[in-house]
Coordinates of C-alpha atoms in Angstrom, one line a residue:
X505 CA 59.9 -173.6 52.5
X506 CA 61.7 -174.9 55.5
X507 CA 64.1 -178.0 56.5
X508 CA 65.4 -178.8 60.1
X509 CA 68.1 -182.2 60.3
X510 CA 70.5 -182.9 63.1
X511 CA 74.5 -183.1 63.1
X512 CA 76.9 -182.7 65.9
X513 CA 80.5 -181.2 66.4
X514 CA 82.5 -181.3 69.6
X515 CA 82.9 -179.1 72.6
X516 CA 86.2 -180.9 74.0
X517 CA 86.5 -184.4 73.8
X518 CA 82.3 -184.4 74.2
X519 CA 79.7 -184.7 71.3
X520 CA 77.3 -181.8 71.3
X521 CA 73.9 -182.0 69.4
X522 CA 73.6 -179.0 66.5
X523 CA 70.1 -178.3 64.8
X524 CA 70.8 -177.7 61.2
X525 CA 67.5 -175.4 60.1
X526 CA 67.4 -174.3 56.5
X527 CA 64.4 -171.7 55.0
X528 CA 64.3 -170.7 51.4
X529 CA 62.5 -167.7 51.0
X530 CA 62.0 -165.2 47.9
X531 CA 64.9 -162.2 47.0
X532 CA 68.1 -161.6 45.1
X533 CA 69.5 -166.0 45.4
X534 CA 72.3 -165.3 48.0
X535 CA 73.3 -168.3 51.0
X536 CA 74.3 -167.3 54.5
X537 CA 75.1 -169.3 57.7
X538 CA 74.5 -168.0 60.7
X539 CA 75.2 -169.8 64.7
X540 CA 78.9 -168.5 65.1
X541 CA 80.3 -170.5 62.1
X542 CA 84.3 -170.8 61.7
X543 CA 85.9 -170.4 58.4
X544 CA 85.8 -173.9 57.7
X545 CA 81.3 -173.9 58.1
X546 CA 81.1 -170.8 56.2
X547 CA 82.8 -172.5 53.2
X548 CA 80.4 -175.5 53.3
X549 CA 78.2 -173.4 51.1
X550 CA 80.6 -173.5 48.0
X551 CA 81.3 -177.1 48.8
X552 CA 77.4 -178.3 49.5
X553 CA 76.8 -175.8 46.2
X554 CA 79.1 -178.0 43.8
X555 CA 78.4 -181.3 45.1
X556 CA 75.0 -181.5 44.9
X557 CA 75.1 -179.9 40.9
X558 CA 77.9 -182.5 40.4
X559 CA 75.7 -184.9 41.4
X560 CA 72.3 -184.3 39.4
X561 CA 70.4 -182.6 41.9
X562 CA 69.2 -178.8 41.9
X563 CA 71.2 -175.8 44.3
X564 CA 68.0 -173.8 45.2
X565 CA 68.0 -170.1 43.3
X566 CA 66.4 -168.3 46.3
X567 CA 67.5 -166.5 49.5
X568 CA 69.2 -169.5 51.5
X569 CA 69.1 -168.9 54.9
X570 CA 71.4 -171.8 57.2
X571 CA 71.1 -171.6 61.1
X572 CA 73.1 -173.8 63.5
X573 CA 71.3 -174.0 66.8
X574 CA 72.5 -173.1 69.5
X575 CA 73.7 -170.0 68.3
X576 CA 75.4 -169.1 70.8
X577 CA 78.0 -172.3 70.5
X578 CA 80.7 -171.8 68.7
X579 CA 80.9 -174.2 65.6
X580 CA 84.1 -175.2 63.5
X581 CA 85.0 -177.9 61.2
X582 CA 83.4 -179.7 58.8
X583 CA 81.0 -182.1 60.0
X584 CA 78.1 -180.3 58.8
X585 CA 78.2 -180.2 55.0
X586 CA 75.9 -183.4 54.3
X587 CA 73.7 -182.7 57.2
X588 CA 73.5 -178.7 55.3
X589 CA 73.3 -180.7 51.7
X590 CA 70.1 -183.0 53.1
X591 CA 68.8 -180.2 54.0
X592 CA 69.0 -178.3 51.6
X593 CA 67.3 -180.8 49.0
X594 CA 64.9 -181.5 51.7
X595 CA 63.7 -177.9 51.8
X596 CA 63.5 -177.8 48.1
X597 CA 61.5 -181.0 47.8
X598 CA 64.0 -183.1 46.0
X599 CA 64.1 -185.8 49.0
X600 CA 62.1 -187.0 51.7
X601 CA 63.7 -188.2 54.9
X602 CA 62.3 -191.2 56.6
X603 CA 60.1 -190.0 59.4
X604 CA 60.2 -193.0 61.6
X605 CA 64.2 -193.0 61.8
X606 CA 65.6 -189.8 64.3
X607 CA 68.4 -189.7 62.3
X608 CA 72.1 -188.2 63.1
X609 CA 74.1 -187.0 59.8
X610 CA 77.7 -185.9 59.7
X611 CA 80.1 -186.0 57.1
X612 CA 82.5 -184.0 55.1
X613 CA 81.1 -183.1 51.5
X614 CA 84.1 -182.9 48.3
X615 CA 83.1 -181.1 45.2
X616 CA 81.7 -184.1 43.3
X617 CA 80.0 -185.1 46.4
X618 CA 82.5 -187.8 47.7
X619 CA 81.6 -188.0 51.7
X620 CA 85.0 -187.5 53.9
X621 CA 86.1 -188.8 57.2
X622 CA 86.0 -186.1 60.2
X623 CA 87.3 -186.5 63.4
X624 CA 85.5 -186.7 66.7
X625 CA 82.9 -189.3 65.1
X626 CA 82.9 -191.9 68.1
X627 CA 82.1 -189.0 70.8
X628 CA 79.3 -187.3 68.6
X629 CA 78.0 -190.9 68.3
X630 CA 77.9 -191.7 71.9
X631 CA 75.9 -188.3 72.7
X632 CA 73.9 -189.0 70.1
X633 CA 72.7 -192.6 71.3
X634 CA 72.6 -191.2 74.7
X635 CA 70.1 -188.7 73.5
X636 CA 67.7 -191.4 72.2
X637 CA 68.4 -190.9 68.1
X638 CA 68.5 -194.0 66.0
X639 CA 70.5 -194.1 63.0
X640 CA 73.2 -192.2 62.1
X641 CA 74.4 -191.6 58.5
X642 CA 78.1 -190.7 57.9
X643 CA 81.1 -191.0 56.0
X644 CA 82.2 -194.9 54.8
X645 CA 85.6 -193.9 56.6
X646 CA 84.2 -193.6 60.3
X647 CA 81.6 -196.7 59.9
X648 CA 83.9 -198.3 61.7
X649 CA 84.9 -196.1 64.2
X650 CA 80.5 -195.4 64.9
X651 CA 80.2 -199.5 65.2
X652 CA 82.4 -199.8 67.9
X653 CA 79.5 -198.4 70.3
X654 CA 76.4 -200.7 69.8
X655 CA 73.0 -199.4 70.0
X656 CA 72.3 -197.6 67.2
X657 CA 71.8 -197.9 63.5
X658 CA 75.0 -197.1 61.2
X659 CA 74.9 -196.4 57.5
X660 CA 77.7 -195.4 55.5
X661 CA 77.9 -193.3 52.9
X662 CA 80.7 -193.3 50.1
X663 CA 79.0 -190.7 47.7
X664 CA 75.5 -188.4 47.4
X665 CA 74.6 -190.1 44.5
X666 CA 74.0 -193.0 47.0
X667 CA 71.1 -191.5 48.5
X668 CA 69.2 -191.7 44.7
X669 CA 67.0 -194.8 45.1
X670 CA 67.7 -197.7 42.3
X671 CA 65.7 -197.6 39.2
X672 CA 63.2 -201.0 38.2
X673 CA 62.7 -202.1 34.9
X674 CA 60.2 -204.7 34.2
X675 CA 59.8 -205.7 37.7
X676 CA 63.5 -206.0 38.7
X677 CA 65.9 -203.9 40.6
X678 CA 68.8 -201.9 38.5
X679 CA 71.5 -200.3 39.8
X680 CA 71.8 -196.7 39.0
X681 CA 74.3 -195.6 36.7
X682 CA 77.2 -192.8 38.0
X683 CA 75.0 -190.2 36.7
X684 CA 71.3 -191.3 36.5
X685 CA 69.8 -190.9 32.7
X686 CA 66.7 -189.7 35.3
X687 CA 68.0 -186.9 37.5
X688 CA 66.0 -185.7 40.6
X689 CA 65.3 -182.7 39.0
X690 CA 63.5 -184.1 36.1
X691 CA 61.3 -186.5 38.4
X692 CA 57.4 -185.6 38.3
X693 CA 57.7 -186.8 42.7
X694 CA 60.3 -186.2 44.8
X695 CA 62.9 -189.0 45.7
X696 CA 62.3 -190.3 48.9
X697 CA 65.6 -190.7 51.2
X698 CA 65.3 -194.9 51.7
X699 CA 67.8 -195.8 54.0
X700 CA 67.2 -199.1 53.3
X701 CA 69.1 -198.9 49.9
X702 CA 72.2 -197.9 52.1
X703 CA 74.6 -200.2 53.2
X704 CA 73.5 -201.0 56.6
X705 CA 76.6 -202.2 58.7
X706 CA 76.9 -204.6 61.3
X707 CA 78.8 -204.5 64.3
X708 CA 81.8 -207.4 64.2
X709 CA 82.4 -208.7 67.6
X710 CA 86.1 -209.0 66.7
X711 CA 86.3 -205.1 65.7
X712 CA 86.1 -204.5 69.9
X713 CA 89.4 -206.5 70.2
X714 CA 91.5 -205.6 67.2
X715 CA 94.3 -204.5 69.1
X716 CA 94.7 -208.1 70.2
X717 CA 96.8 -208.1 66.7
X718 CA 99.3 -205.8 67.4
X719 CA 103.0 -205.9 67.5
X720 CA 104.5 -207.4 71.2
X721 CA 105.7 -204.5 73.7
X722 CA 109.5 -204.3 74.8
X723 CA 110.1 -206.6 77.7
X724 CA 112.3 -206.0 80.7
X725 CA 114.0 -209.1 80.1
X726 CA 116.2 -207.1 77.8
X727 CA 117.5 -205.1 80.4
X728 CA 120.6 -206.8 82.5
X729 CA 120.7 -205.9 86.1
X730 CA 119.2 -202.8 87.6
X731 CA 116.7 -204.9 89.7
X732 CA 116.7 -201.9 92.2
X733 CA 115.4 -200.1 89.7
X734 CA 113.0 -202.2 88.2
X735 CA 111.6 -202.8 91.5
X736 CA 110.7 -198.9 91.3
X737 CA 108.8 -199.2 88.3
X738 CA 107.0 -202.1 89.5
X739 CA 105.7 -199.8 92.9
X740 CA 105.0 -197.0 89.9
X741 CA 103.1 -198.8 87.8
X742 CA 101.1 -200.6 91.0
X743 CA 99.8 -197.4 92.3
X744 CA 100.4 -195.2 89.4
X745 CA 102.9 -192.9 91.0
X746 CA 105.1 -190.1 89.2
X747 CA 108.4 -191.1 88.8
X748 CA 111.9 -189.8 87.7
X749 CA 115.3 -191.5 86.9
X750 CA 118.2 -189.6 87.6
X751 CA 121.8 -190.8 86.3
X752 CA 124.5 -190.3 84.1
X753 CA 124.2 -191.2 80.3
X754 CA 124.2 -194.8 79.2
X755 CA 122.7 -196.0 82.1
X756 CA 119.3 -197.1 80.4
X757 CA 117.4 -194.6 81.8
X758 CA 115.2 -194.6 78.4
X759 CA 115.6 -197.8 78.0
X760 CA 113.8 -198.7 81.3
X761 CA 111.1 -196.5 81.4
X762 CA 109.7 -197.4 77.4
X763 CA 109.3 -200.9 78.8
X764 CA 106.9 -199.1 81.5
X765 CA 104.0 -200.0 79.6
X766 CA 104.5 -203.9 79.0
X767 CA 103.6 -204.3 82.9
X768 CA 100.5 -201.6 83.4
X769 CA 96.8 -203.5 83.7
X770 CA 94.9 -203.5 80.8
X771 CA 92.1 -200.9 80.3
X772 CA 88.8 -201.0 81.7
X773 CA 86.0 -200.9 79.3
X774 CA 84.9 -197.5 80.6
X775 CA 89.0 -196.4 80.5
X776 CA 89.2 -197.9 77.3
X777 CA 86.1 -195.9 75.9
X778 CA 87.4 -192.7 76.8
X779 CA 90.7 -193.1 75.6
X780 CA 89.5 -194.3 72.0
X781 CA 87.0 -190.8 72.5
X782 CA 90.1 -188.4 72.9
X783 CA 91.8 -190.2 70.3
X784 CA 88.9 -190.0 68.1
X785 CA 88.5 -186.0 68.8
X786 CA 92.1 -185.3 68.1
X787 CA 91.6 -187.1 64.9
X788 CA 93.7 -189.5 65.6
X789 CA 91.9 -192.4 65.8
X790 CA 93.5 -194.5 62.7
X791 CA 96.9 -194.2 64.5
X792 CA 95.5 -196.6 67.1
X793 CA 94.5 -199.3 64.5
X794 CA 90.7 -200.5 64.7
X795 CA 88.7 -201.3 67.4
X796 CA 88.6 -199.8 71.1
X797 CA 92.3 -198.8 72.3
X798 CA 92.7 -201.4 74.5
X799 CA 96.9 -200.5 75.3
X800 CA 97.7 -197.8 77.8
X801 CA 98.9 -194.6 75.9
X802 CA 102.7 -194.5 75.6
X803 CA 103.2 -190.5 75.1
X804 CA 106.8 -189.2 74.6
X805 CA 106.5 -185.9 73.1
X806 CA 110.2 -184.0 71.7
X807 CA 111.7 -181.2 74.8
X808 CA 110.8 -178.6 71.7
X809 CA 107.2 -179.0 72.3
X810 CA 105.1 -175.9 73.4
X811 CA 102.9 -175.4 76.3
X812 CA 99.7 -175.4 74.1
X813 CA 101.0 -178.7 72.5
X814 CA 101.2 -180.2 76.1
X815 CA 98.0 -179.0 77.6
X816 CA 96.0 -178.4 75.0
X817 CA 94.9 -175.6 73.4
X818 CA 93.5 -173.5 70.1
X819 CA 90.9 -171.2 69.1
X820 CA 88.4 -174.0 70.0
X821 CA 90.6 -176.2 72.0
X822 CA 92.1 -179.8 71.3
X823 CA 93.4 -182.1 73.6
X824 CA 97.2 -182.0 74.4
X825 CA 99.7 -184.6 75.4
X826 CA 99.0 -184.3 78.9
X827 CA 95.1 -185.5 77.6
X828 CA 96.6 -188.2 75.0
X829 CA 98.4 -190.0 77.7
X830 CA 94.9 -190.4 79.9
X831 CA 95.2 -193.8 81.8
X832 CA 98.8 -194.0 80.4
X833 CA 102.2 -192.7 80.6
X834 CA 103.6 -189.3 79.8
X835 CA 107.4 -189.8 79.5
X836 CA 109.8 -186.9 79.1
X837 CA 112.9 -187.9 78.6
X838 CA 115.8 -185.2 79.3
X839 CA 113.2 -183.0 82.2
X840 CA 115.9 -180.0 82.1
X841 CA 115.4 -179.4 78.1
X842 CA 112.1 -178.6 78.5
X843 CA 111.6 -175.1 79.2
X844 CA 110.4 -173.6 82.6
X845 CA 107.3 -172.7 81.2
X846 CA 106.4 -175.8 79.6
X847 CA 106.9 -178.0 82.8
X848 CA 105.1 -175.5 85.0
X849 CA 101.9 -176.4 83.4
X850 CA 102.4 -179.9 84.3
X851 CA 101.2 -178.9 87.9
X852 CA 97.6 -178.5 88.0
X853 CA 96.7 -181.8 85.8
X854 CA 99.4 -183.7 88.0
X855 CA 97.0 -181.9 91.2
X856 CA 93.6 -182.4 89.7
X857 CA 94.3 -185.0 86.8
X858 CA 92.0 -183.0 84.6
X859 CA 93.1 -180.0 82.3
X860 CA 90.8 -176.3 82.3
X861 CA 91.6 -174.1 79.6
X862 CA 89.2 -171.0 79.2
X863 CA 88.4 -169.1 76.5
X864 CA 86.3 -165.8 76.1
X865 CA 82.9 -168.0 75.4
X866 CA 83.6 -170.7 77.2
X867 CA 85.6 -173.1 79.7
X868 CA 86.7 -176.7 78.4
X869 CA 87.7 -179.5 80.3
X870 CA 89.7 -182.5 79.0
X871 CA 90.8 -185.8 81.2
X872 CA 94.3 -186.1 82.2
X873 CA 94.7 -188.9 84.8
X874 CA 98.8 -189.8 83.3
X875 CA 101.2 -191.8 84.9
X876 CA 104.3 -188.5 84.5
X877 CA 107.6 -190.8 83.9
X878 CA 110.7 -188.3 83.3
X879 CA 114.2 -189.1 83.1
X880 CA 117.8 -186.2 83.6
X881 CA 121.1 -186.1 83.9
X882 CA 122.8 -185.1 87.2
X883 CA 124.4 -181.8 85.3
X884 CA 124.5 -180.6 81.6
X885 CA 127.7 -182.9 81.1
X886 CA 126.2 -185.8 83.1
X887 CA 129.4 -187.1 84.9
X888 CA 128.2 -185.1 88.2
X889 CA 129.6 -187.5 91.0
X890 CA 130.7 -190.0 88.5
X891 CA 133.8 -192.1 89.4
X892 CA 136.8 -193.4 86.8
X893 CA 136.5 -194.9 84.3
X894 CA 133.8 -192.0 83.6
X895 CA 135.2 -188.7 82.6
X896 CA 135.1 -186.2 84.9
X897 CA 132.2 -183.5 85.6
X898 CA 133.6 -179.9 83.6
X899 CA 129.9 -178.2 84.4
X900 CA 130.5 -174.7 86.7
X901 CA 127.9 -174.9 89.7
X902 CA 126.5 -171.5 88.2
X903 CA 125.8 -174.2 85.1
X904 CA 124.5 -177.0 87.1
X905 CA 122.3 -175.0 89.3
X906 CA 120.5 -173.1 86.0
X907 CA 120.3 -176.7 84.9
X908 CA 117.9 -177.9 87.9
X909 CA 116.6 -174.3 87.9
X910 CA 114.3 -176.1 85.2
X911 CA 112.5 -177.9 87.4
X912 CA 111.1 -176.3 90.5
X913 CA 110.4 -177.0 93.9
X914 CA 106.3 -177.2 93.4
X915 CA 106.5 -180.0 90.5
X916 CA 109.3 -181.9 92.3
X917 CA 107.0 -182.2 95.1
X918 CA 104.4 -183.5 92.8
X919 CA 106.7 -186.5 91.8
X920 CA 106.1 -189.5 94.0
X921 CA 109.4 -191.4 93.0
X922 CA 113.0 -189.8 92.2
X923 CA 115.4 -192.8 91.9
X924 CA 119.0 -192.8 90.9
X925 CA 120.3 -195.0 88.4
X926 CA 123.9 -196.4 89.1
X927 CA 126.0 -197.5 85.8
X928 CA 126.3 -201.4 85.8
X929 CA 129.7 -201.8 87.3
X930 CA 130.8 -204.9 85.5
X931 CA 129.2 -206.6 81.8
X932 CA 127.3 -210.1 82.3
X933 CA 124.5 -212.0 82.0
X934 CA 121.8 -212.2 84.3
X935 CA 121.0 -216.1 85.4
X936 CA 117.8 -214.8 85.6
X937 CA 117.0 -211.7 84.6
X938 CA 113.5 -210.3 85.4
X939 CA 111.0 -209.9 83.2
X940 CA 108.1 -208.0 82.4
X941 CA 105.5 -211.1 82.6
X942 CA 107.1 -211.4 86.1
X943 CA 107.3 -207.8 87.2
X944 CA 103.0 -207.7 86.0
X945 CA 102.3 -210.6 87.6
X946 CA 103.2 -208.6 90.6
X947 CA 101.1 -205.3 89.3
X948 CA 97.6 -207.3 88.7
X949 CA 98.3 -208.6 92.4
X950 CA 98.3 -204.9 93.6
X951 CA 95.6 -204.0 91.2
X952 CA 93.5 -206.5 92.9
X953 CA 94.3 -205.5 96.3
X954 CA 93.1 -201.5 95.2
X955 CA 90.2 -202.8 93.5
X956 CA 88.9 -204.7 96.5
X957 CA 89.8 -201.8 98.9
X958 CA 88.6 -198.8 97.0
X959 CA 85.2 -200.7 95.9
X960 CA 82.3 -199.0 95.9
X961 CA 84.2 -194.9 95.9
X962 CA 85.4 -192.6 93.3
X963 CA 89.1 -194.0 94.0
X964 CA 90.7 -196.3 91.8
X965 CA 94.5 -196.4 92.8
X966 CA 96.8 -195.5 95.7
X967 CA 97.8 -192.5 94.2
X968 CA 94.4 -191.1 94.0
X969 CA 94.2 -190.9 97.9
X970 CA 93.8 -187.7 99.6
X971 CA 92.8 -186.1 103.0
X972 CA 91.0 -188.0 105.3
X973 CA 90.2 -191.0 103.0
X974 CA 94.3 -191.1 103.0
X975 CA 94.2 -191.8 106.8
X976 CA 91.3 -194.3 106.4
X977 CA 93.0 -196.6 103.9
X978 CA 96.6 -195.9 104.9
X979 CA 97.3 -195.9 108.7
X980 CA 100.6 -196.3 109.8
X981 CA 101.5 -198.1 112.1
X982 CA 103.1 -196.6 115.5
X983 CA 106.9 -197.3 114.8
X984 CA 106.0 -196.5 111.1
X985 CA 104.5 -193.1 111.7
X986 CA 107.6 -192.3 114.2
X987 CA 110.2 -192.9 111.1
X988 CA 107.9 -190.5 109.0
X989 CA 108.0 -187.8 111.3
X990 CA 111.5 -187.9 111.9
X991 CA 112.1 -188.1 107.8
X992 CA 109.9 -184.7 107.9
X993 CA 111.6 -182.9 110.1
X994 CA 115.2 -183.8 109.0
X995 CA 114.7 -184.0 105.2
X996 CA 112.6 -180.8 105.4
X997 CA 109.6 -182.2 103.8
X998 CA 105.9 -180.3 102.5
X999 CA 102.8 -181.8 103.4
X1000 CA 102.6 -182.8 99.8
X1001 CA 105.5 -184.8 100.0
X1002 CA 104.4 -186.0 103.5
X1003 CA 101.7 -187.4 101.8
X1004 CA 102.9 -188.8 99.0
X1005 CA 105.5 -191.0 100.9
X1006 CA 102.1 -192.6 102.9
X1007 CA 100.3 -193.6 99.4
X1008 CA 103.9 -194.7 97.9
X1009 CA 103.9 -197.0 101.3
X1010 CA 100.2 -198.1 100.8
X1011 CA 101.7 -199.5 97.4
X1012 CA 104.8 -200.9 98.9
X1013 CA 102.5 -202.9 101.2
X1014 CA 100.5 -203.6 98.8
X1015 CA 103.4 -205.5 97.0
X1016 CA 104.3 -207.0 99.9
X1017 CA 100.6 -208.4 100.5
X1018 CA 100.5 -206.7 103.8
X1019 CA 97.5 -205.0 105.1
X1020 CA 99.4 -202.4 107.5
X1021 CA 102.0 -199.8 106.5
X1022 CA 105.0 -201.2 108.5
X1023 CA 108.1 -199.1 109.0
X1024 CA 110.3 -201.1 106.3
X1025 CA 107.8 -200.0 104.0
X1026 CA 107.9 -196.4 105.0
X1027 CA 111.7 -196.7 104.8
X1028 CA 111.7 -197.5 101.3
X1029 CA 109.0 -194.9 100.3
X1030 CA 111.7 -192.5 101.5
X1031 CA 114.6 -193.9 99.8
X1032 CA 112.7 -193.2 96.7
X1033 CA 112.9 -189.3 97.6
X1034 CA 116.4 -188.9 96.2
X1035 CA 116.2 -185.2 95.2
X1036 CA 115.0 -184.3 98.7
X1037 CA 117.6 -186.3 100.4
X1038 CA 120.0 -184.6 98.1
X1039 CA 119.0 -181.2 98.8
X1040 CA 119.0 -181.4 102.5
X1041 CA 122.8 -182.7 102.0
X1042 CA 124.0 -179.9 100.4
X1043 CA 122.1 -177.4 102.3

């Protein structure tokens, strides 16, 4: 006897369809799973056996072989439990599956037959929908997540017993009891699996926009003064440029960066689905609230994070913080407190906007297009160059050099803006503080200019320009080109820093509503390379 159903697993953040094949043959009763299963998949046999028996069904007392195809792809997790259970029941003629449905089956079983939610459902259902599946049967806890996609029927299941059709007495439908009097093993004919008896869920239009009810974001009106820094953050948000704030303790560096999401443009529908799939595959969808994620992510990992936690990893790699910050902000507070090895792994995603993690059997690619924001003190004590009444710096040159060595030159080259945050000279209330609404209006105006300029291309923002495309969309006026060339020689800039200044100048011109990059735009962009200027001055 043979049965075959379809389930799915995650490959990176993408869903992969898996055939669950069951063969029942004569021999000593034993059950084996083949197809590169991990420990959680192998343990499914014990969960499925207990669930089947506790729901009144019969576990086959035969030689059972379960194959998960394709056999060369490693399988992990507990999402195959329900498919294995139904394939066993179908092969032993205890249930019949509806032939008219091309059905995807996902879910973890508890010992009493209760269905538990699993991570990555959004990616799995999206793949099934694209492969022509018409319906999905999954735990009730994952139903709202699956409904976000549309285009596929969703059947939510809370318990394995719900698959038993209700009995009838005198022509009237009667709900079956918790333990039905007539169990499937006693029925003359196998009980068909009728999906109409399950809870067919309908998509709610308000589910997609559920994030509109989230609490308001922090506002820049809380920050007194610092208009120059707010200008720099506006530029960073408008072009998605990486930025680092440098200054002594108490100048508001962390406070300024934490309000950056309040001026970023909203996610597009495509970006929203991509970000939600990442959080679903990482098992963090419940943290984001119901509905597709509408706000750009803001991730702020602690400085004790490992390289694997930042970039992603594991036996079968999972997304790290750089992928969880995709289309959003990755904030590294006190950059030199992170280990050098952890910071160095950022070089590839900052350049390629993806993360590739290789293992012996496969390579996994995760999206990682994020805005890197960081903060750091000028020295370990934080008071280098400070004037009274601030304390005098007590750090030795060796300690300062060791402190700054944590941030390598190649990493600094990939940071477009290095801005010094001054200490406010006096305490006073702003007559008209610059708030997030005003800054966001400027960002959205520059965003519309970029959307129109790059329409029909793969580029979406100025920070993504490269090579000949950079020369095409960001030509410099003669005076601007002369100024940049002089700065290149004087400051000893690398070619990467040279190109990043041009991208930054393009964003500054967009914020000013100018079609051409003038000398004043280049001059402002050069002012934001504070660490380059400091290295030249000390050299």
